[in-house]
Every structure is written in structure tokens, then in C-alpha cells.
Coordinates of C-alpha atoms in Angstrom, one line a residue:
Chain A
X1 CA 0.0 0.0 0.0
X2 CA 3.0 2.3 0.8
X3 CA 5.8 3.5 -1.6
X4 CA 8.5 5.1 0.1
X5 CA 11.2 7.4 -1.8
X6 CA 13.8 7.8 0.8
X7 CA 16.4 10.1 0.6
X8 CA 18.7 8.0 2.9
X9 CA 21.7 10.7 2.8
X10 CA 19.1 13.5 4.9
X11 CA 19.7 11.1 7.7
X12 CA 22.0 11.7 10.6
X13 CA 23.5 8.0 10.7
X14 CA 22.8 4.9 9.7
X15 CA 21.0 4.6 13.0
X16 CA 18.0 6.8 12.1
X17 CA 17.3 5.0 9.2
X18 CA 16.4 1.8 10.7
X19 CA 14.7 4.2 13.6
X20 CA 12.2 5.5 11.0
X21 CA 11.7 2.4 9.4
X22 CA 10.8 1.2 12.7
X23 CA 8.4 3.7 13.6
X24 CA 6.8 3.2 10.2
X25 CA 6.6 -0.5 11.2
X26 CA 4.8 0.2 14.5
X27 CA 2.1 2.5 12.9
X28 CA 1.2 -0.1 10.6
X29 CA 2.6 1.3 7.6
X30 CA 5.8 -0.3 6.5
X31 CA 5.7 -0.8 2.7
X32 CA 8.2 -1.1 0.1
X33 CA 11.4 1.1 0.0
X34 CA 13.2 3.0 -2.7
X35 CA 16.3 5.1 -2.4
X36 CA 16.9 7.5 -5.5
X37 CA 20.7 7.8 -7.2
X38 CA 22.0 9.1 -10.2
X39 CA 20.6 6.0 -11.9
X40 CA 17.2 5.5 -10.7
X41 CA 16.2 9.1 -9.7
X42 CA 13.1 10.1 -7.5
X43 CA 10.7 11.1 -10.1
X44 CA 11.3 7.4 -12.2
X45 CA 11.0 5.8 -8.5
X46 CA 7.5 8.0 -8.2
X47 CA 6.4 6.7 -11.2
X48 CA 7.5 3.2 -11.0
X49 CA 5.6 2.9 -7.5
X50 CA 2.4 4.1 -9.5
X51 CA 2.8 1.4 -12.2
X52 CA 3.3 -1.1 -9.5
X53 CA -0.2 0.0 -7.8
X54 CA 0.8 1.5 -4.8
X55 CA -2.5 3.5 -3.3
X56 CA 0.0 5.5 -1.7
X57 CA 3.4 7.6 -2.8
X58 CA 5.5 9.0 0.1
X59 CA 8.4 10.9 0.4
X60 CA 10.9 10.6 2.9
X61 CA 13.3 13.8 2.5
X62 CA 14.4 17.6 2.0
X63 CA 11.9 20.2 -0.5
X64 CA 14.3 19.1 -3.8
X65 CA 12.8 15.3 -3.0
X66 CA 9.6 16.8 -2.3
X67 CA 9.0 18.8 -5.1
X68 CA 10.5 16.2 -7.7
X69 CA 8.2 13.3 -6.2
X70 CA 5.1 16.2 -6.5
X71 CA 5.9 17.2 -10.1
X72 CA 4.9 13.1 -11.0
X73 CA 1.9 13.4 -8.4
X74 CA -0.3 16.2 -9.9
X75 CA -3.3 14.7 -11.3
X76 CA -2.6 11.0 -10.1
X77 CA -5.2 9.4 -8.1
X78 CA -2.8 8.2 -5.8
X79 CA -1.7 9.9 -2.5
X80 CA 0.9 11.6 -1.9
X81 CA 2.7 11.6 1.6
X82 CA 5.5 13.6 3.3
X83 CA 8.3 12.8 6.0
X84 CA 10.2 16.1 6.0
X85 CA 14.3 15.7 7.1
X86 CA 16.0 18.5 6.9
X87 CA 13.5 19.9 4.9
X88 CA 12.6 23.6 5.3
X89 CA 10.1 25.0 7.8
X90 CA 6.7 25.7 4.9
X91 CA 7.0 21.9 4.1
X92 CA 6.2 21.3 7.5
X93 CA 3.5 23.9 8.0
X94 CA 2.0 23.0 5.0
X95 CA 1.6 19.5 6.1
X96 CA 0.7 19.8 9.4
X97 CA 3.6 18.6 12.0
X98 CA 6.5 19.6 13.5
X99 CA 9.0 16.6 13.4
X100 CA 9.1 13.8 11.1
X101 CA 7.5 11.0 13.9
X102 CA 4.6 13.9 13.4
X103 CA 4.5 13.1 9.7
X104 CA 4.3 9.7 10.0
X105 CA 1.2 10.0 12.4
X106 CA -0.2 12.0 9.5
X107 CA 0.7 9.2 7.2
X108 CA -1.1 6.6 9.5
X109 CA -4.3 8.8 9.8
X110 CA -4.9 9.8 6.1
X111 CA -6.5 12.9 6.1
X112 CA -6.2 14.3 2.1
X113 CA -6.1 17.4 0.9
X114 CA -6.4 18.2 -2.7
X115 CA -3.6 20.4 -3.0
X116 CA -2.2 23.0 -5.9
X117 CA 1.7 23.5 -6.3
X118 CA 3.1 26.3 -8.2
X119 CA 5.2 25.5 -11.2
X120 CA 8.3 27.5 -13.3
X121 CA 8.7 27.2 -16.7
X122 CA 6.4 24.4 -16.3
X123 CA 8.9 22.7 -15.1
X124 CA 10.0 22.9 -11.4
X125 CA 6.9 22.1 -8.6
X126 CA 7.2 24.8 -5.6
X127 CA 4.7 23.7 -2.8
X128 CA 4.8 27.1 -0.7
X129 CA 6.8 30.3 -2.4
X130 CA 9.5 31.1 -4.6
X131 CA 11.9 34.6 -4.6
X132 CA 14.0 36.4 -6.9
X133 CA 17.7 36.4 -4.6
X134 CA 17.6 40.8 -4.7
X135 CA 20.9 41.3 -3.1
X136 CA 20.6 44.5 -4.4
X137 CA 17.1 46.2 -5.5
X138 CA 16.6 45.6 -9.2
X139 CA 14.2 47.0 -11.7
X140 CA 12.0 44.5 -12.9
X141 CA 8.8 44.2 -15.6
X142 CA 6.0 42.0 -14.6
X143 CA 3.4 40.8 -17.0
X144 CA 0.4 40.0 -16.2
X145 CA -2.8 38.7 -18.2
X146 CA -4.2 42.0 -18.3
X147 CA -1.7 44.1 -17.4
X148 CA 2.1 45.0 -16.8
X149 CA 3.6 46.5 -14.0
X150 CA 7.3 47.9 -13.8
X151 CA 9.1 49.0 -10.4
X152 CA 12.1 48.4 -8.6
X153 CA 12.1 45.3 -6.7
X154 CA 13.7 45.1 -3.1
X155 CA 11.9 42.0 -2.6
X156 CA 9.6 39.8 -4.4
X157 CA 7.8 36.2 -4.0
X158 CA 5.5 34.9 -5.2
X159 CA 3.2 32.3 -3.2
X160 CA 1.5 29.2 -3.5
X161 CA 0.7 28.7 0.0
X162 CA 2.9 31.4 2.1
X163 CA 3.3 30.0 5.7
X164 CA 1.1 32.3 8.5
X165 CA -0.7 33.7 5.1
X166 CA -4.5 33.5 4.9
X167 CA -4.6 32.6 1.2
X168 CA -7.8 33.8 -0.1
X169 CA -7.8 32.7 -3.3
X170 CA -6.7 28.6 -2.9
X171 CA -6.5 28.8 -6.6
X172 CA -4.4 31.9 -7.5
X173 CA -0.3 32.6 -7.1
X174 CA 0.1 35.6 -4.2
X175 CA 2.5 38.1 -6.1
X176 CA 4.1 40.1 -2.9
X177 CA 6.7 42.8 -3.8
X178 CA 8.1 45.7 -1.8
X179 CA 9.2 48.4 -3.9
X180 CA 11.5 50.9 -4.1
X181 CA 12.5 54.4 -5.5
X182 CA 13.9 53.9 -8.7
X183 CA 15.7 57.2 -7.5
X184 CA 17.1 56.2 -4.4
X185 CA 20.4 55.1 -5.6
X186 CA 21.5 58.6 -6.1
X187 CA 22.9 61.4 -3.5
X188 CA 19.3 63.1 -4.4
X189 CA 16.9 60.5 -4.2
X190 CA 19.2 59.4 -0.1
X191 CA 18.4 62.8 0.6
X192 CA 14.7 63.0 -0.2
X193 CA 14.4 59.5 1.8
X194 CA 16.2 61.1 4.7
X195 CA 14.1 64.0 4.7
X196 CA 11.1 62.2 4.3
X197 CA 7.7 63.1 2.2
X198 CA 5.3 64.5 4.3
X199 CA 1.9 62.2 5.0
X200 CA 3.1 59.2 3.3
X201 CA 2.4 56.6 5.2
X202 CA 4.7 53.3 5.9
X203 CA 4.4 50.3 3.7
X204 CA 2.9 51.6 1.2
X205 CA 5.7 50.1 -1.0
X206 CA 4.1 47.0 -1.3
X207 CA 2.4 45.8 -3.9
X208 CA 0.0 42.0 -3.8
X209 CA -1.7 40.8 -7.1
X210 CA -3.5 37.3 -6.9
X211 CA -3.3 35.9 -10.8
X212 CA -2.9 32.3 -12.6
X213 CA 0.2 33.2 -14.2
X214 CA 2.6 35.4 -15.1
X215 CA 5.9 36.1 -16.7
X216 CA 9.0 38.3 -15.3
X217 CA 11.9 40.0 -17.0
X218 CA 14.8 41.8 -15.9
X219 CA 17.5 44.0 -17.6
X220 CA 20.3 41.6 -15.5
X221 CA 19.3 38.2 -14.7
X222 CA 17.9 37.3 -11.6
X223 CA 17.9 34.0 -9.9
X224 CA 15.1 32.4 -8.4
X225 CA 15.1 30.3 -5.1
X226 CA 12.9 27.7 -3.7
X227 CA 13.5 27.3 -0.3
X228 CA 17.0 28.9 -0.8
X229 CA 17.5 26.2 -3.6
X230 CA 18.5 28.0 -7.1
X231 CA 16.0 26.9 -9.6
X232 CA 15.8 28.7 -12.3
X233 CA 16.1 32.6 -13.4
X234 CA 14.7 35.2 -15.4
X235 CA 13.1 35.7 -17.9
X236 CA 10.3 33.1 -16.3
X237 CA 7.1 31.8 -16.0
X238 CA 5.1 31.5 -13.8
X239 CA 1.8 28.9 -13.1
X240 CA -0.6 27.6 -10.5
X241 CA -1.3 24.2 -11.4
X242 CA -4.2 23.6 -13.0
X243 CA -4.2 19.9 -11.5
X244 CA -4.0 19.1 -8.0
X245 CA -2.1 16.3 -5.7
X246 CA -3.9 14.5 -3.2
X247 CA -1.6 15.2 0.1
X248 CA -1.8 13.8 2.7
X249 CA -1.7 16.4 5.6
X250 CA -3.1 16.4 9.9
X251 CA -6.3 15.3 10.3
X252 CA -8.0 16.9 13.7
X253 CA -7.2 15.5 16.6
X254 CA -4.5 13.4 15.9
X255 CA -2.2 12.8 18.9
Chain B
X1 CA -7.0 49.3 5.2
X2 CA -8.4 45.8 6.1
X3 CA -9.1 43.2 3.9
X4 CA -7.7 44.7 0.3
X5 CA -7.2 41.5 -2.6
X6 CA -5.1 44.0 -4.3
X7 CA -2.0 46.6 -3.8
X8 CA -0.4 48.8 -6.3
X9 CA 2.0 49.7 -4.0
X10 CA 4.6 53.3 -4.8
X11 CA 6.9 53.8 -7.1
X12 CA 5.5 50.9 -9.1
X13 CA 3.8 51.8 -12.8
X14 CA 1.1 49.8 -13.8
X15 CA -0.3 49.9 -17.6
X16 CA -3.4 48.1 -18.9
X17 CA -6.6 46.8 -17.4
X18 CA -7.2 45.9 -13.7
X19 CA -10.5 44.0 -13.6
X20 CA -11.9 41.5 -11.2
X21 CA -8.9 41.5 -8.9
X22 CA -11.6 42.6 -5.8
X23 CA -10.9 45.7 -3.4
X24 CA -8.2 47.6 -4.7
X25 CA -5.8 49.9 -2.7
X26 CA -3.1 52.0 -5.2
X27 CA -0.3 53.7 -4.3
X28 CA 1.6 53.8 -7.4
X29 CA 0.5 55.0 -11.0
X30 CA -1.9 53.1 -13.9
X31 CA -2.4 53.6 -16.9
X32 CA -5.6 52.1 -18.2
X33 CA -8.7 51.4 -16.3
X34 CA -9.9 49.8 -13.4
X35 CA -12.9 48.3 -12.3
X36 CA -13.8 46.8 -9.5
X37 CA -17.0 44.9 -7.7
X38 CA -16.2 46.0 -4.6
X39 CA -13.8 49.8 -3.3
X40 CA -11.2 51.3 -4.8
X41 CA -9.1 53.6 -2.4
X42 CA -7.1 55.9 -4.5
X43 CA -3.8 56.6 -2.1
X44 CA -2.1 59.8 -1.3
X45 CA 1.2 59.2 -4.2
X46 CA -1.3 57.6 -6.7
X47 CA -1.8 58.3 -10.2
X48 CA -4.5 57.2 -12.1
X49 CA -5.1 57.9 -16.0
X50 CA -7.6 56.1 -17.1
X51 CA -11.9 55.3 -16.1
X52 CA -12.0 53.7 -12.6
X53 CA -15.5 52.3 -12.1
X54 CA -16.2 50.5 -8.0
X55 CA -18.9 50.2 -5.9
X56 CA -17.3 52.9 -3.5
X57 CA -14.3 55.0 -4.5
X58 CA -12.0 57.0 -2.0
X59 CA -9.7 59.6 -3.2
X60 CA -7.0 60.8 -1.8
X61 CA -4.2 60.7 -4.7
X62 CA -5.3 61.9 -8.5
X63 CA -7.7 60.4 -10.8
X64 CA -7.6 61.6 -14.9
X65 CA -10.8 59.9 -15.7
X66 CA -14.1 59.0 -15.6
X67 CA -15.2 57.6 -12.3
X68 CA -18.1 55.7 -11.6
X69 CA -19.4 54.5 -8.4
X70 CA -22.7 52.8 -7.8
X71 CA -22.6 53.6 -4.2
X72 CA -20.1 56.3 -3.0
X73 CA -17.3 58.8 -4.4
X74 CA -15.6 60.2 -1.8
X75 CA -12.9 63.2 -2.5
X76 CA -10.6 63.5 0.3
X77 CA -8.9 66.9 1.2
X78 CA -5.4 65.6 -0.4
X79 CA -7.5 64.7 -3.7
X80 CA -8.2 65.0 -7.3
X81 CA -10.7 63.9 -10.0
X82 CA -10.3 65.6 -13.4
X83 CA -12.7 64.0 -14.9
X84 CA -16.9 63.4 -15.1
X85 CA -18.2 61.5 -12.7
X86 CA -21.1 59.2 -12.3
X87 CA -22.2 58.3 -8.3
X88 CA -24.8 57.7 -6.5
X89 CA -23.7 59.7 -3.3
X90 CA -20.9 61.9 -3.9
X91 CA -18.5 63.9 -0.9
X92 CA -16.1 66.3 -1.7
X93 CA -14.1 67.4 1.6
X94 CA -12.4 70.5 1.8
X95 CA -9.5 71.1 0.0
X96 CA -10.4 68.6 -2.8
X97 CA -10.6 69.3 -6.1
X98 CA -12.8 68.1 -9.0
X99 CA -13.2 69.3 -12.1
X100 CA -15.7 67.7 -14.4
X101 CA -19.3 67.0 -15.2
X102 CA -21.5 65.3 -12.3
X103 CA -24.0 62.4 -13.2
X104 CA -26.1 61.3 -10.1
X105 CA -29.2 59.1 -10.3
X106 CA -32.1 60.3 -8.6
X107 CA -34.7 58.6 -6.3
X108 CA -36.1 56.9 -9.1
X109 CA -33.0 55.8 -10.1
X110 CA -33.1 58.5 -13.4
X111 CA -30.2 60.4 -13.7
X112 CA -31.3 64.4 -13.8
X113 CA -28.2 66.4 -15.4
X114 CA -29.2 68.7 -17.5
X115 CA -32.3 72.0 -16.9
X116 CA -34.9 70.8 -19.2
X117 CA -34.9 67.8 -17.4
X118 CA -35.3 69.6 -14.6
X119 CA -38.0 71.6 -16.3
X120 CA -40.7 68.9 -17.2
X121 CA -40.0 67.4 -13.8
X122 CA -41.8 71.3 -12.8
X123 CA -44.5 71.4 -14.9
X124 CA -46.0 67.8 -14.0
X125 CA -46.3 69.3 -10.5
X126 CA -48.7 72.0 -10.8
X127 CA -51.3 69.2 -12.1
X128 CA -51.3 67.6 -9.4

């Protein structure tokens, strides 16, 4: 019933291997185990635990497992399962636990959520949000379906599910930027900020747009990060899946 | 300013159509139109050329436009509309400025902006 995709090398020692096997074991969901390599990697394991008629796909890893074991799970009618090591803080949020023995409680009690994932390029699966690394602010075009907006980006994500963010729209990409004076880099435009403009209140540099899609270009290119992971960089696109995965994440009142 | 779907935040330049994107809060400058189901607030460093068209619209930046509200235009004292205007309940604050034509559709939901409108609506009196 169980197909795990284990990304031995995110475990401490040897030790906690056999530990979380165990504890799979004693929840009454051991099943058969894969490790990806250069040779067999985790998206042919996905796959080949679907053609073998596993009811569920889980992975045991980091985001990079994650997202490559998601990318084959959009629109499969198997489930798709998730024992974060060392994988960033969203995954965890997003599925509901704080430590991996968490996870696999989850596993055990099967509560599915039919979940979107955001895609680049329509290629690379981000669960929770992606950034353009701004070292530096950098001007930046952003087209939209209906529209095109330019600035000066200090900061930029763009959200699939954003961790402690009400999303409103489950089936729209949060756009979040904070912008800046395309002036500022000069004695002048230091001087103004110093100053200060009278009633202008704070934060009004920031700029939100919900949308399906978009596309971004950038006069130098910019790279964009998945949980600190490079993974691609502009010009880009930009998607909301369409299709959904069926993740597995806490059910209510789960010890 | 609670529960806004969308910000146009300052210093960013926004050209085309913003439609269907729910309450809208802009701080920067657009070029083209927006319309909106629900309020547009217009901010103080806002720029707006281009029809905006909302159930209620604040201003407190500068519209260049045609603005149309079903329920409410308000025109705060930092404020602008060059432009004519179409609103059910319209409140210019001190210091505000609007220059244009005013449409506003009376209790029977007719809108009454020119005299000889005004006119026939004063000769059916006396008959009665």
C-alpha cells in the first residue's frame, strides 16, 4: 500500500534510518522502499511505485525530494505523503507537523487534501513560495494577463501557499513585492528618503496581485530560489497548477 | 485598510486593465482602467489615467478619468478627479478638487443632469 522514496543521505546516521523504518513499522505502515541515485532518480521511483499499484506515494526527505516526487503526483489518483528531514520550515507547515514522527502520524491517519503546487517554466513544482535572490534592488517588468507592472524590486515572492498567510484565493499565485524608488540610488533621491515626504504613510511600497500566471523580465538576470535552492532565473514563468495532488496532511485530533 | 485583494504599491507603474482582482488599494501610477465589484481607495502618491469604475471609491491621490461608483465617491482633502463623474452619493471634503461633469441618479433611479430635465420634472407638479 506504501511506496517510500527515501532520501537516505538526509539522515543523521545509519541509525536513524532503521529508527524511522521502525516507527513506520509500529504504525502499521511499512511498505516497500526506494532510495533515488544518479541511476534511478526520485521522479522514475514515483512513477515506477504508481505502475506497480501503490494506493500511496510517500516521500521521505528535503523540499528538492519533495518537489520532484510532486511534479509526477499532480493529477494521479494516488496519494501523496510527506516525512520532512531537513527539509525547510513551509513543508512542515503545509503539512501539518513539526517533526518527522509527526508526519508519519499523519501518514497513519490519512487525512487528504487536494492540494495545488506552483510550477516555473512548467517545469519545477514549488509547494509554498519562490523569490528572486535581490541582493541589491533591481528593476524588474511583470506581465500579467491583463496588465504589466514595472518598479524596482527590493523584494519579491511569489506564493502558492505562504506560511502564516491566509490565502484567499486557494486557486491563484500571491504576487508580494516591496518596492523601491527607482531614484534612491542617487545622492538626491538618499536625501529625499532622509528628509522624508510629508503624510506618506509606511508600507505603502508593497504591492500584492493574486493571478494564474505570469511572466518576469529583468534587464540583469535574476535568480530564483525555492527554499534557498536556485532553480531557475529570469526571464520566467510562472503557473498555479491547474491539477491538484492528493496530500496527505493532519487530520484533527491526531495525537 | 483591512481586507484589500489588491495593492499597487509606490513607485510601481502599472499599464493596462485591472479588472476583477476585488478591493483595490493603489499607491503607485496606472495607466488604463480599473474596475472593481467592490472599493477602490485611490492613495495619497497615486496616479491614475484612465476610467475607474467601483462600488465605492475613495480619493486621496489623482484620478484623470471617468469615475463611476454605484454607491459612494468620496474626494478626500489631499485629492483630485479631473474628470466626469457618475455616483450615487458623492463627498467632496475640503481642499479637494474636482473638475468635471456630475452624473447622479435620482430617487427613481433617473439620472437628472441637465435644466430641461429639470424643467418637465416642474411642470408635472402644478397638475397635481
Amino acid at each position: 500500500m506504501y511506496y517510500y522514496i527515501f532520501d537516505v543521505r538526509k539522515c543523521k546516521n545509519r541509525r536513524q534510518i532503521e529508527t524511522i523504518k521502525d516507527h513506520l513499522t509500529d504504525l502499521g505502515i511499512s511498505g516497500e522502499f526506494a532510495v533515488p541515485d544518479r541511476i534511478r532518480p526520485a521522479r522514475d521511483l514515483a512513477e515506477q511505485g504508481v505502475f506497480k499499484g501503490y494506493s500511496t506515494i510517500v516521500a521521505i526527505g528535503a523540499d528538492d525530494l519533495i518537489d520532484e516526487v510532486a511534479s509526477v503526483m499532480l493529477s494521479k489518483q494516488q496519494v501523496f505523503g510527506v516525512v520532512p528531514l531537513g527539509a525547510s520550515e513551509n513543508i512542515y507547515k503545509i503539512i501539518g507537523a513539526n517533526t518527522w514522527e509527526e508526519a508519519a502520524v499523519n501518514l497513519r491517519y490519512r487525512r487528504v487534501t487536494d492540494t495545488r503546487v506552483g510550477i516555473i517554466n512548467e517545469q519545477h513544482v514549488f509547494f509554498s513560495y519562490c523569490e528572486l535572490a535581490l541582493e541589491r534592488p533591481a528593476s524588474v517588468t511583470v506581465e500579467f494577463e491583463d496588465f504589466v507592472l514595472q518598479a524596482k524590486a527590493k523584494e519579491f515572492f511569489i506564493a502558492n501557499q505562504f506560511p502564516n498567510f491566509v490565502k484567499k484565493f486557494p486557486d491563484k499565485l500571491d504576487v508580494i513585492m516591496k518596492s523601491v524608488d527607482p531614484k534612491s540610488t542617487t545622492l538626491w533621491g538618499k536625501l529625499r528618503k532622509a528628509i522624508g515626504v510629508p503624510g506618506v504613510t509606511k508600507d505603502i511600497d508593497l504591492t500584492l496581485v493574486r493571478t494564474d500566471g505570469l511572466r518576469i523580465f529583468s534587464p540583469r538576470q535574476l535568480q530564483i530560489k525555492v527554499d534557498g535552492r536556485l532553480a531557475a532565473k529570469t526571464p520566467a514563468t510562472f503557473g498555479i497548477s491547474q491539477k491538484t495532488i492528493r496530500l496527505i496532511t493532519k487530520k484533527s485530533g491526531n495525537a | 485598510m483591512e481586507n484589500v485583494d489588491t495593492i499597487i504599491g509606490l513607485n510601481v507603474n502599472l499599464k493596462g486593465n485591472l479588472k476583477n482582482q476585488g478591493s483595490i488599494q493603489v499607491n503607485g501610477s496606472v495607466e488604463g482602467e480599473i474596475r472593481s465589484d467592490d472599493n477602490v481607495n485611490v492613495g495619497e502618491t497615486a496616479i491614475i489615467k484612465g476610467p475607474v469604475s467601483a462600488k465605492v471609491v475613495e480619493v486621496s491621490g489623482m484620478i484623470k478619468g471617468l469615475v463611476e461608483a454605484t454607491e459612494k465617491l468620496e474626494i478626500n482633502p489631499t485629492g483630485k478627479v479631473i474628470g466626469d463623474i457618475n455616483v450615487k452619493t458623492l463627498i467632496i471634503k475640503q481642499g479637494a478638487i474636482f473638475v468635471g461633469k456630475s452624473t447622479m441618479p435620482d430617487q427613481a433611479g433617473d439620472a437628472i443632469n441637465t435644466k430641461e430635465q429639470k424643467e418637465e420634472v416642474e411642470e408635472i407638479k402644478p397638475e397635481k
